[in-house]
Coordinates of C-alpha atoms in Angstrom, one line a residue:
Chain M
M5 CA -14.8 54.6 29.4
N6 CA -13.5 52.1 32.1
L7 CA -9.6 52.2 31.8
D8 CA -8.7 49.3 34.4
V9 CA -4.8 48.3 34.5
Q10 CA -4.0 44.9 34.2
L11 CA -0.7 43.8 34.5
D12 CA 0.0 40.1 34.1
R13 CA 4.1 38.9 35.2
I14 CA 5.6 41.8 33.8
S15 CA 9.4 41.7 33.6
V16 CA 11.7 44.3 32.2
A17 CA 15.2 43.4 31.4
Y18 CA 18.4 45.6 30.3
G19 CA 20.6 43.0 29.4
S20 CA 21.7 40.5 32.0
V21 CA 20.4 43.0 34.5
E22 CA 15.9 42.3 35.4
A23 CA 14.8 45.7 36.8
V24 CA 11.1 44.3 36.9
R25 CA 10.3 41.1 37.8
E26 CA 7.3 39.3 36.9
I27 CA 4.9 41.7 38.5
S28 CA 1.2 41.5 38.3
L29 CA -0.8 44.2 39.5
H30 CA -4.8 45.1 39.1
L31 CA -5.2 48.9 39.1
P32 CA -9.3 49.7 38.7
A33 CA -9.8 52.8 37.6
G34 CA -10.7 55.9 39.3
K35 CA -8.4 55.5 42.1
I36 CA -5.5 57.5 43.4
Y37 CA -2.6 54.7 44.1
G38 CA 1.1 55.4 45.5
L39 CA 3.7 53.5 44.1
L40 CA 6.2 53.3 46.3
G41 CA 10.4 52.0 45.9
R42 CA 13.8 52.9 46.5
N43 CA 16.2 54.3 44.0
G44 CA 16.6 51.3 41.3
A45 CA 13.4 49.6 42.7
G46 CA 11.7 49.1 39.1
K47 CA 9.6 52.2 39.4
T48 CA 9.9 54.0 36.4
S49 CA 11.1 50.7 34.2
L50 CA 7.3 49.6 35.1
L51 CA 5.8 53.4 34.4
S52 CA 7.6 53.3 31.4
V53 CA 5.8 50.1 30.4
L54 CA 2.2 51.6 31.0
A55 CA 3.0 54.5 29.1
S56 CA 3.9 52.7 25.9
F57 CA 7.4 54.0 25.9
R58 CA 8.6 50.6 26.0
E59 CA 7.4 47.2 25.7
P60 CA 7.7 44.8 28.5
T61 CA 10.9 42.1 27.9
S62 CA 8.0 39.6 28.9
G63 CA 4.2 39.4 30.5
K64 CA 1.1 41.5 29.0
V65 CA -0.3 44.6 29.5
T66 CA -3.8 45.7 29.3
I67 CA -5.3 49.2 29.9
G68 CA -9.4 49.0 29.5
G69 CA -9.1 45.2 28.1
K70 CA -6.8 46.3 25.4
Q71 CA -3.0 46.2 24.5
P72 CA -1.9 49.6 24.7
F73 CA 1.5 49.3 22.7
E74 CA 1.0 51.7 19.9
N75 CA -2.4 51.6 20.3
A76 CA -3.7 55.0 19.6
K77 CA -7.1 54.7 21.4
I78 CA -5.6 53.7 24.4
M79 CA -2.3 56.2 24.1
Q80 CA -3.7 59.0 23.5
H81 CA -5.8 58.9 27.6
V82 CA -2.1 57.7 29.5
S83 CA -0.2 60.6 29.9
F84 CA 3.2 60.2 31.8
I85 CA 4.8 63.1 33.2
Y86 CA 8.5 62.4 34.7
D87 CA 11.8 64.9 35.0
V88 CA 11.8 65.9 30.9
D89 CA 14.9 67.5 30.0
Y90 CA 14.0 70.8 28.7
K91 CA 17.6 72.2 28.0
D92 CA 17.2 72.4 24.5
E93 CA 13.4 73.5 24.5
T94 CA 13.0 77.0 22.8
D95 CA 9.1 77.0 23.2
K96 CA 7.9 79.5 25.6
V97 CA 5.4 78.2 28.2
K98 CA 2.2 78.9 27.3
A99 CA 2.9 78.2 23.2
A100 CA 4.2 74.8 25.1
I101 CA 0.8 74.2 26.9
Q102 CA -1.4 75.2 23.7
S103 CA 0.8 72.5 21.4
I104 CA 0.2 69.9 23.9
A105 CA -3.5 70.9 24.0
R106 CA -4.0 69.4 20.7
Y107 CA -3.3 66.1 21.5
R108 CA -5.2 65.0 24.7
P109 CA -8.8 65.1 23.9
Q110 CA -9.9 66.3 27.9
F111 CA -7.4 68.7 28.2
D112 CA -9.1 71.9 29.9
L113 CA -6.4 75.0 28.3
G114 CA -8.3 77.2 31.2
Y115 CA -7.8 75.2 34.0
A116 CA -3.9 74.6 32.7
L117 CA -3.3 78.3 32.7
D118 CA -5.4 78.8 36.0
L119 CA -2.1 76.5 37.5
A120 CA 0.8 77.8 35.8
R121 CA -0.8 81.0 37.5
K122 CA -0.9 79.2 40.7
F123 CA 2.6 78.3 40.7
N124 CA 3.7 81.7 39.1
L125 CA 4.8 80.5 36.0
P126 CA 5.7 83.0 33.6
L127 CA 4.3 82.1 30.5
D128 CA 5.8 84.3 28.5
K129 CA 9.6 82.6 29.1
Q130 CA 11.2 79.3 27.1
L131 CA 10.9 76.2 28.8
K132 CA 14.8 75.8 29.1
Q133 CA 15.0 79.2 30.6
L134 CA 12.7 78.1 33.9
S135 CA 14.6 76.7 37.1
K136 CA 14.4 73.0 37.9
G137 CA 11.4 73.7 40.3
M138 CA 9.5 75.9 37.6
Q139 CA 10.1 73.1 35.0
S140 CA 8.1 70.4 37.1
A141 CA 5.8 72.8 37.8
F142 CA 4.8 73.3 34.1
N143 CA 5.1 69.4 34.3
V144 CA 2.3 69.2 36.6
C145 CA 0.5 71.7 35.0
I146 CA 0.4 69.5 32.2
G147 CA -0.3 66.7 34.2
L148 CA -3.4 67.3 35.7
A149 CA -4.9 69.6 32.8
S150 CA -4.5 67.2 30.3
R151 CA -7.0 65.1 32.6
S152 CA -6.2 62.3 31.0
P153 CA -7.7 58.8 32.6
I154 CA -4.5 57.5 33.2
T155 CA -2.1 59.9 35.1
I156 CA 1.1 58.7 36.1
L157 CA 3.0 61.1 38.1
D158 CA 6.9 59.9 38.0
E159 CA 8.7 61.9 41.1
A160 CA 6.9 65.0 39.3
Y161 CA 8.0 67.3 42.3
L162 CA 11.7 67.2 41.8
G163 CA 13.1 70.8 43.0
M164 CA 9.7 71.7 43.3
D165 CA 9.2 74.2 47.2
A166 CA 7.4 73.4 49.9
P167 CA 4.6 75.7 49.4
S168 CA 4.6 74.5 45.4
R169 CA 4.4 71.0 46.4
E170 CA 1.4 72.1 48.9
I171 CA -0.2 73.5 45.8
F172 CA 0.4 70.4 43.8
Y173 CA -1.1 68.3 46.2
R174 CA -4.3 70.3 46.5
E175 CA -4.9 70.3 43.1
L176 CA -4.6 67.0 42.6
L177 CA -7.1 66.4 45.3
E178 CA -9.4 68.9 43.9
D179 CA -9.4 67.9 40.4
Q180 CA -9.7 64.6 41.1
G181 CA -13.2 65.3 43.2
R182 CA -14.5 67.1 39.9
H183 CA -12.9 64.6 37.5
P184 CA -12.2 61.4 38.7
R185 CA -9.9 59.2 36.7
T186 CA -6.7 57.0 37.7
F187 CA -3.4 58.6 39.0
I188 CA 0.0 56.9 39.9
L189 CA 2.2 58.8 41.8
S190 CA 5.3 57.3 41.9
T191 CA 7.3 59.0 44.9
H192 CA 9.6 58.4 47.8
L193 CA 8.3 61.7 49.6
V194 CA 6.3 59.1 51.2
S195 CA 5.5 60.8 54.8
E196 CA 4.6 64.3 52.8
M197 CA 2.4 62.2 50.3
D198 CA 0.6 59.4 52.0
Y199 CA -2.4 61.0 52.6
L200 CA -3.2 61.2 48.8
F201 CA -2.5 57.7 48.3
E202 CA -5.7 55.4 48.5
E203 CA -4.1 52.4 47.5
V204 CA -0.6 51.8 47.7
I205 CA 1.8 49.5 45.7
I206 CA 5.5 48.9 47.0
I207 CA 7.8 47.4 44.8
H208 CA 11.6 46.4 46.0
K209 CA 14.6 44.7 43.8
G210 CA 11.9 44.8 40.6
R211 CA 9.0 42.8 42.3
V212 CA 5.9 44.0 44.5
V213 CA 6.3 43.3 48.0
L214 CA 2.9 44.7 49.4
Q215 CA -0.5 46.0 47.6
D216 CA -3.1 47.7 49.7
D217 CA -5.2 50.1 50.6
Y218 CA -4.0 52.8 52.3
E219 CA -6.7 52.6 55.2
S220 CA -5.9 48.6 56.3
L221 CA -2.7 49.0 55.6
T222 CA -2.0 51.5 58.2
S223 CA -4.9 50.0 60.5
R224 CA -3.0 46.8 60.2
G225 CA 0.2 47.2 61.0
V226 CA 0.9 48.3 64.9
S227 CA 3.8 49.3 67.3
I228 CA 3.5 48.0 70.7
T229 CA 5.7 49.1 73.3
G230 CA 6.4 48.3 76.9
P231 CA 8.7 46.2 79.3
A232 CA 10.8 43.5 76.7
A233 CA 9.3 40.6 78.5
K234 CA 6.4 41.3 78.0
V235 CA 6.5 42.5 74.4
D236 CA 8.1 39.3 73.6
E237 CA 5.8 37.3 74.7
F238 CA 2.8 39.0 72.6
I239 CA 4.7 38.7 69.3
Q240 CA 5.2 35.6 69.3
G241 CA 4.5 34.4 65.7
M242 CA 3.7 38.2 64.5
K243 CA 5.3 39.5 61.4
V244 CA 7.8 42.1 62.9
L245 CA 8.9 44.5 61.2
N246 CA 11.0 46.6 63.3
V247 CA 12.4 46.7 67.0
Q248 CA 13.8 48.6 68.8
Q249 CA 15.2 48.7 72.7
L250 CA 16.1 51.5 75.1
G251 CA 17.0 50.0 78.7
S252 CA 14.3 47.1 79.6
T253 CA 11.8 48.8 77.0
K254 CA 11.0 47.4 73.9
A255 CA 8.9 49.1 70.7
V256 CA 8.1 46.3 67.9
M257 CA 6.4 47.4 65.1
V258 CA 4.7 44.2 63.6
Y259 CA 2.4 43.7 60.8
G260 CA -0.8 41.8 60.2
E261 CA -4.2 41.8 61.6
L262 CA -4.5 42.4 65.7
S263 CA -7.5 39.7 67.2
E264 CA -9.9 41.6 69.5
A265 CA -9.0 39.0 71.8
A266 CA -5.2 39.5 71.3
L267 CA -6.0 43.5 71.1
S268 CA -7.1 43.5 74.6
A269 CA -4.9 40.8 75.9
V270 CA -2.3 43.7 74.9
L271 CA -4.0 46.2 76.7
R272 CA -4.5 44.3 80.4
A273 CA -0.9 43.9 79.9
G274 CA -0.3 47.5 80.3
L275 CA 1.3 47.7 76.7
E276 CA 1.3 50.9 74.5
I277 CA -0.3 50.2 71.0
G278 CA -0.1 53.2 68.4
P279 CA -0.4 53.3 65.0
I280 CA 2.6 52.7 62.2
S281 CA 3.1 55.1 59.4
L282 CA 3.6 54.8 56.2
Q283 CA 6.9 56.1 55.9
D284 CA 7.5 53.3 58.8
L285 CA 6.2 50.4 56.6
F286 CA 8.0 51.4 53.5
I287 CA 11.6 52.1 55.2
H288 CA 11.1 48.7 56.8
L289 CA 10.0 47.0 53.6
T290 CA 12.7 47.8 51.4
G291 CA 15.3 48.4 53.8
E292 CA 18.1 46.1 53.3
E293 CA 18.1 44.1 56.6
Y294 CA 14.1 43.0 55.4
S295 CA 14.3 39.9 53.5
A296 CA 10.8 38.9 52.4
Chain T
M1 CA -10.0 55.8 12.4
K2 CA -11.4 59.1 12.2
Q3 CA -9.0 60.0 15.4
K4 CA -6.1 58.7 14.1
S5 CA -6.1 60.3 10.2
S6 CA -6.5 63.3 12.6
A7 CA -3.3 63.0 14.7
I8 CA -1.3 62.7 11.8
T9 CA -3.0 65.7 10.2
K10 CA -1.9 67.4 13.7
V11 CA 1.4 65.9 13.9
S12 CA 2.1 66.7 10.2
T13 CA 0.8 70.4 10.6
E14 CA 3.0 71.5 13.5
L15 CA 5.8 69.5 12.2
F16 CA 5.8 71.8 8.8
V17 CA 4.8 74.6 10.7
K18 CA 8.0 74.4 12.9
Q19 CA 10.4 73.4 10.2
G20 CA 9.2 75.7 7.8
S21 CA 10.2 78.6 10.6
W22 CA 13.6 76.9 10.4
A23 CA 13.6 77.2 6.7
L24 CA 12.9 80.6 6.8
G25 CA 15.1 81.4 9.1
F26 CA 18.0 79.3 6.9
L27 CA 17.0 81.0 3.7
G28 CA 17.8 84.7 5.8
I29 CA 20.9 83.5 6.5
I30 CA 21.7 82.1 2.8
L31 CA 20.2 85.6 1.9
L32 CA 22.7 87.4 3.7
I33 CA 25.8 85.1 2.8
Y34 CA 25.0 86.0 -0.7
V35 CA 24.2 89.5 -0.4
G36 CA 27.7 89.6 1.6
L37 CA 29.5 87.9 -1.1
G38 CA 28.2 90.8 -3.6
I39 CA 29.4 93.7 -1.5
G40 CA 32.7 91.7 -0.9
I41 CA 33.0 91.0 -5.0
N42 CA 31.5 95.0 -5.4
I43 CA 34.7 96.4 -3.1
G44 CA 37.3 94.3 -4.8
V45 CA 37.6 91.4 -2.4
N46 CA 39.3 88.4 -4.4
V47 CA 37.2 85.5 -4.5
R48 CA 38.0 82.0 -5.7
E49 CA 37.3 81.7 -9.4
G50 CA 33.9 80.6 -10.0
V51 CA 32.3 82.3 -7.1
L52 CA 31.6 85.4 -9.4
E53 CA 29.1 83.0 -11.5
E54 CA 27.4 81.8 -8.0
D55 CA 23.7 82.9 -8.1
F56 CA 21.0 82.8 -5.3
F57 CA 19.3 79.7 -6.8
T58 CA 23.0 78.0 -7.1
I59 CA 24.1 78.4 -3.6
A60 CA 20.9 77.7 -1.8
Y61 CA 20.1 74.3 -4.3
R62 CA 23.2 72.8 -2.2
S63 CA 23.3 74.2 0.8
T64 CA 19.0 73.2 1.1
K65 CA 20.7 69.4 1.2
G66 CA 22.5 70.2 4.3
F67 CA 19.2 71.7 6.0
M68 CA 17.3 69.0 5.7
L69 CA 20.0 66.4 6.4
V70 CA 20.3 68.0 9.9
I71 CA 16.5 68.6 10.3
G72 CA 16.0 65.1 9.7
I73 CA 18.4 64.1 12.3
I74 CA 16.5 66.4 14.9
S75 CA 12.8 64.6 13.8
A76 CA 14.2 61.5 15.2
Y77 CA 15.7 62.9 18.3
G78 CA 13.7 65.2 19.4
F79 CA 10.0 64.9 18.0
L80 CA 9.9 61.1 18.4
S81 CA 10.4 61.6 22.2
Y82 CA 7.8 64.6 22.1
Y83 CA 5.1 62.9 20.3
V84 CA 5.1 59.6 21.7
R85 CA 5.4 61.6 25.3
H86 CA 2.3 63.6 24.5
G87 CA 0.3 60.2 23.5
I88 CA 1.1 60.0 19.7
T89 CA 1.7 56.5 18.3
R90 CA 5.0 55.7 16.9
R91 CA 3.2 55.0 13.4
D92 CA 1.2 58.0 13.4
F93 CA 4.6 60.3 13.7
F94 CA 6.2 58.6 11.2
N95 CA 3.0 59.5 8.5
G96 CA 3.2 63.0 9.9
S97 CA 6.7 63.3 10.0
T98 CA 6.6 61.9 6.3
L99 CA 4.0 64.6 5.3
A100 CA 6.1 67.2 6.8
A101 CA 8.9 66.3 4.7
L102 CA 7.2 66.3 1.6
Y103 CA 5.8 69.4 2.2
L104 CA 8.7 70.8 3.2
S105 CA 10.5 69.6 -0.3
L106 CA 7.5 70.8 -2.2
A107 CA 7.7 73.8 -0.5
F108 CA 11.4 75.0 -1.0
P109 CA 11.0 74.7 -4.9
V110 CA 8.5 77.2 -4.9
A111 CA 10.0 79.9 -2.5
M112 CA 13.9 79.3 -3.7
P113 CA 12.6 80.3 -7.9
L114 CA 10.5 83.2 -6.1
I115 CA 13.3 84.6 -3.9
H116 CA 15.7 84.2 -7.3
W117 CA 13.2 85.9 -9.4
I118 CA 13.1 89.0 -6.9
I119 CA 16.8 89.5 -6.2
S120 CA 17.3 89.2 -9.9
M121 CA 15.0 92.2 -10.4
F122 CA 17.5 93.9 -7.9
A123 CA 20.4 93.0 -9.1
S124 CA 20.1 93.0 -12.9
Q125 CA 20.4 89.8 -13.7
D126 CA 17.9 87.2 -16.0
A127 CA 15.9 85.9 -13.7
G128 CA 14.7 83.5 -15.5
N129 CA 18.7 81.9 -15.6
T130 CA 20.5 80.5 -13.4
R131 CA 24.1 78.5 -13.4
L132 CA 22.1 75.5 -12.7
L133 CA 20.1 75.5 -15.7
Q134 CA 23.0 74.2 -17.8
E135 CA 23.2 71.0 -16.1
F136 CA 19.5 70.8 -16.1
N137 CA 18.9 71.1 -20.3
N138 CA 17.6 74.4 -19.4
S139 CA 14.4 73.1 -17.8
W140 CA 13.3 74.6 -15.1
L141 CA 10.6 72.0 -14.0
L142 CA 13.5 69.5 -14.5
T143 CA 16.0 71.7 -11.9
L144 CA 12.6 72.1 -9.5
V145 CA 12.0 68.4 -9.8
S146 CA 15.2 67.4 -9.2
Y147 CA 15.6 69.8 -6.6
S148 CA 12.7 68.7 -4.7
V149 CA 13.4 64.9 -5.0
Q150 CA 16.8 65.4 -3.9
I151 CA 16.1 67.5 -0.5
F152 CA 13.3 65.0 0.1
I153 CA 15.8 62.1 0.4
Y154 CA 18.5 63.9 2.2
Y155 CA 15.4 64.4 4.8
L156 CA 15.2 60.8 4.9
M157 CA 18.3 60.0 5.2
G158 CA 19.0 62.6 8.6
W159 CA 16.2 60.9 9.4
M160 CA 17.5 57.1 9.2
I161 CA 20.5 58.5 10.7
G162 CA 19.0 59.6 13.7
S163 CA 16.9 56.9 14.1
G164 CA 19.7 54.4 13.4
F165 CA 21.7 56.4 16.5
Y166 CA 18.3 57.0 18.6
R167 CA 17.8 52.8 18.6
F168 CA 21.6 51.4 18.3
G169 CA 23.6 54.0 20.4
W170 CA 27.0 55.1 18.7
I171 CA 28.7 52.5 17.4
R172 CA 26.2 50.5 15.3
G173 CA 24.5 54.3 14.7
L174 CA 27.5 54.5 12.4
G175 CA 26.4 52.0 10.2
W176 CA 23.4 53.6 9.1
I177 CA 25.7 56.6 8.2
A178 CA 27.4 54.2 5.7
A179 CA 23.9 52.8 4.6
A180 CA 23.1 56.7 4.0
L181 CA 26.1 57.4 2.1
V182 CA 25.2 54.3 0.0
L183 CA 22.0 55.8 -1.2
I184 CA 22.8 59.2 -1.5
G185 CA 25.6 58.0 -3.8
F186 CA 22.9 56.1 -5.9
M187 CA 20.7 59.0 -6.1
D188 CA 23.7 61.3 -6.9
A189 CA 24.7 59.3 -9.6
L190 CA 20.3 59.1 -10.9
W191 CA 20.6 63.3 -11.4
Q192 CA 24.0 63.1 -12.3
F193 CA 24.6 66.1 -9.9
E194 CA 27.6 66.8 -8.3
L195 CA 28.8 63.5 -9.7
A196 CA 28.7 61.1 -6.8
S197 CA 32.6 61.2 -5.7
I198 CA 31.7 58.6 -3.3
W199 CA 30.2 56.5 -6.1
E200 CA 32.8 57.2 -8.5
E201 CA 35.7 56.2 -6.2
W202 CA 34.2 53.2 -4.0
V203 CA 32.5 50.7 -6.4
P204 CA 33.5 49.6 -9.4
V205 CA 31.7 50.8 -12.1
T206 CA 31.3 53.9 -14.2
T207 CA 28.8 56.6 -13.7
D208 CA 29.3 57.9 -16.8
F209 CA 26.0 57.0 -18.5
S210 CA 23.0 58.5 -19.6
V211 CA 19.7 58.7 -17.5
T212 CA 16.8 59.7 -18.8
L213 CA 14.2 61.4 -16.4
P214 CA 11.8 58.4 -16.2
V215 CA 14.8 56.2 -14.9
S216 CA 16.2 59.0 -12.4
L217 CA 12.5 59.5 -11.3
A218 CA 12.0 55.8 -10.9
G219 CA 15.3 55.6 -9.3
S220 CA 14.6 57.6 -6.5
L221 CA 11.3 56.2 -5.9
A222 CA 13.0 53.4 -5.3
V223 CA 15.4 55.0 -2.6
I224 CA 12.6 56.8 -1.0
L225 CA 10.9 53.7 -0.4
I226 CA 13.7 51.9 1.0
A227 CA 14.8 54.7 3.2
L228 CA 11.1 54.9 4.4
T229 CA 11.2 50.9 4.9
L230 CA 14.2 51.3 7.1
I231 CA 13.3 54.1 9.2
R232 CA 9.7 52.5 10.2
L233 CA 11.7 49.1 11.0
I234 CA 14.2 51.2 13.0
T235 CA 11.1 53.1 15.1
R236 CA 8.4 51.1 14.8
R237 CA 8.5 49.4 18.5
V238 CA 11.8 51.8 19.8
T239 CA 12.1 52.7 23.1
I240 CA 11.7 55.8 23.7
K241 CA 14.4 58.0 25.4
M242 CA 13.8 59.7 28.7

C-alpha cells in the first residue's frame, strides 16, 4: 500500500486566529521528514489534521489518495505521537502496550518490550507514576513499535535525557532500515536531529517557507567570509540570510545555487567558503528579522 | 468491512472489561456500606426511619444509576481521545461504547439478584423478596427490566453530558445537563419510580397516570434513540483534545 500524503491548501483557524494558512505539501511515502517551526508556527495544528484529530477549516488532505478523516482503513495506519497527559492513567506500562497493540495492525509487541528494556522503562509501574522523560520514552516505544506506515512524532523527546534521545534516534534509523515507512518528525532541536532527515519542511506563521531534501538544502546555502568590500561584491543579487561583521571581515550566509563560475571566482578572490547548517538556515528563515 | 466490525468488537470488549472491573469495585463498596449499616443497627445505632427496611438490592438499585452516569461521563472524556489516538474512528468508538454500555446494563440485573440471594442466605432474609418488588407489582422480571433500561439510560445521559462538555466547553456544556434532566424526568415518569420530582415541579402536567409496560418500554426506547442520536451528532466530527 502506497500511502503518499497530499495536502492541498490546508488552513486551520481557531476563531479569528489562523494557525495554518493554505499549506500545500506532497510527501511521498517511505521517507523521514523533518518538520521545523518555532513555537506557535502551526506544526501541531497541521499534524493533528493529518492524524484526523480535527478537520481542516478549509482545504483537502489525502493519504494514499483517500480522505483520512473517519476513514478506518487510513486512520489505523496513522500514528500520532505527542506529549500525552498521563496524570490520570493508572494502567501499567506493559498492560498499556498490550492494549495499544490490539489496535495497530503492524504492531510488534516483542520490539516494544525490547525498546522498553533499552529505555529502562519499568513495565510494572503505572503510567502516571513515570517521570516526564519516561513517559516520553513510553510514547516513543509505542510510536516505533506500531510500525504505522505514517508515523508522526511531535516533539516526542520532551523531558528525555541525552542518552535516551540518542537511543531514540538510533532505533528510529535502524527500524526504518528494517521496516521503511513515512516518519514526520516535528522538532525545534534542529542541530541534534538534522542527520535523521531526508527531507526538511520549515513552516513559519502558518506557512511553508521551505521544502527541500536535506542534501541539496545544506549544499545550496554557503557562508562566504572575507574582507567586507570583496564579500559585498560577490553577494550582489544573492539571497542573503545573515550578515556578521567583525572589523573589516565580513561573514555572509547566502541561500541559492552558486554556479561553478561564481564558486571559482570566490576562491580566486581569496574568500573562504563554508557550509551552512540546517540550524542556521532554520534560525534565519524563521527569525523575526527575516521577512520573505 | 471485516476490519471495521472487528474494531467495534475490540473496543466494546475492552471497554466492558474495564468498566466491568470498576463495577465490581463499586459493588464491593455498596456491599461494605450495607454490611456496615447492618452492624450499626445491630449494635444499636439510631438510624433514620426507613433505613431499617433497606435491603441490598434496594440500595444497589438506586446507586447504580449514579455509577452509570459517572462512567458515562468518563467514557466521553477519557476513552474517546484514547481510541482516536490509536487509530479508531469516532464512529467505531461510538458503536463499541454503546455496545459496552449495553453489556453492562445487562450484567448488573444478573449480578445484583445473585448477590442479593447470597446475602439473604447469610442474613436469613427472604431471598425472593425486596422492598422494591412492591413498586413493580411483585414482579422480579419487571423490576429487573426496569433496572436494566434505567441504568442504560443513565449511562447515555452521562455520555451525552460528557460529550457536550468535551465539544462545547463549560458554558454551552451546561445546556446538555438541562437536556439530560428533561430526558431523565421523562424516563422516571415512565417507570413511575422516585416519581420525577423535576418533571412534577416544572412541567404543568400531572404524572399521576398509569403507564403500562409496553408504553414504558416504547417511551424508554424513544429516550434511548434520542440520546444516541444526540451523542452521535455531538461527536461525529469532534476535534480530539490533546
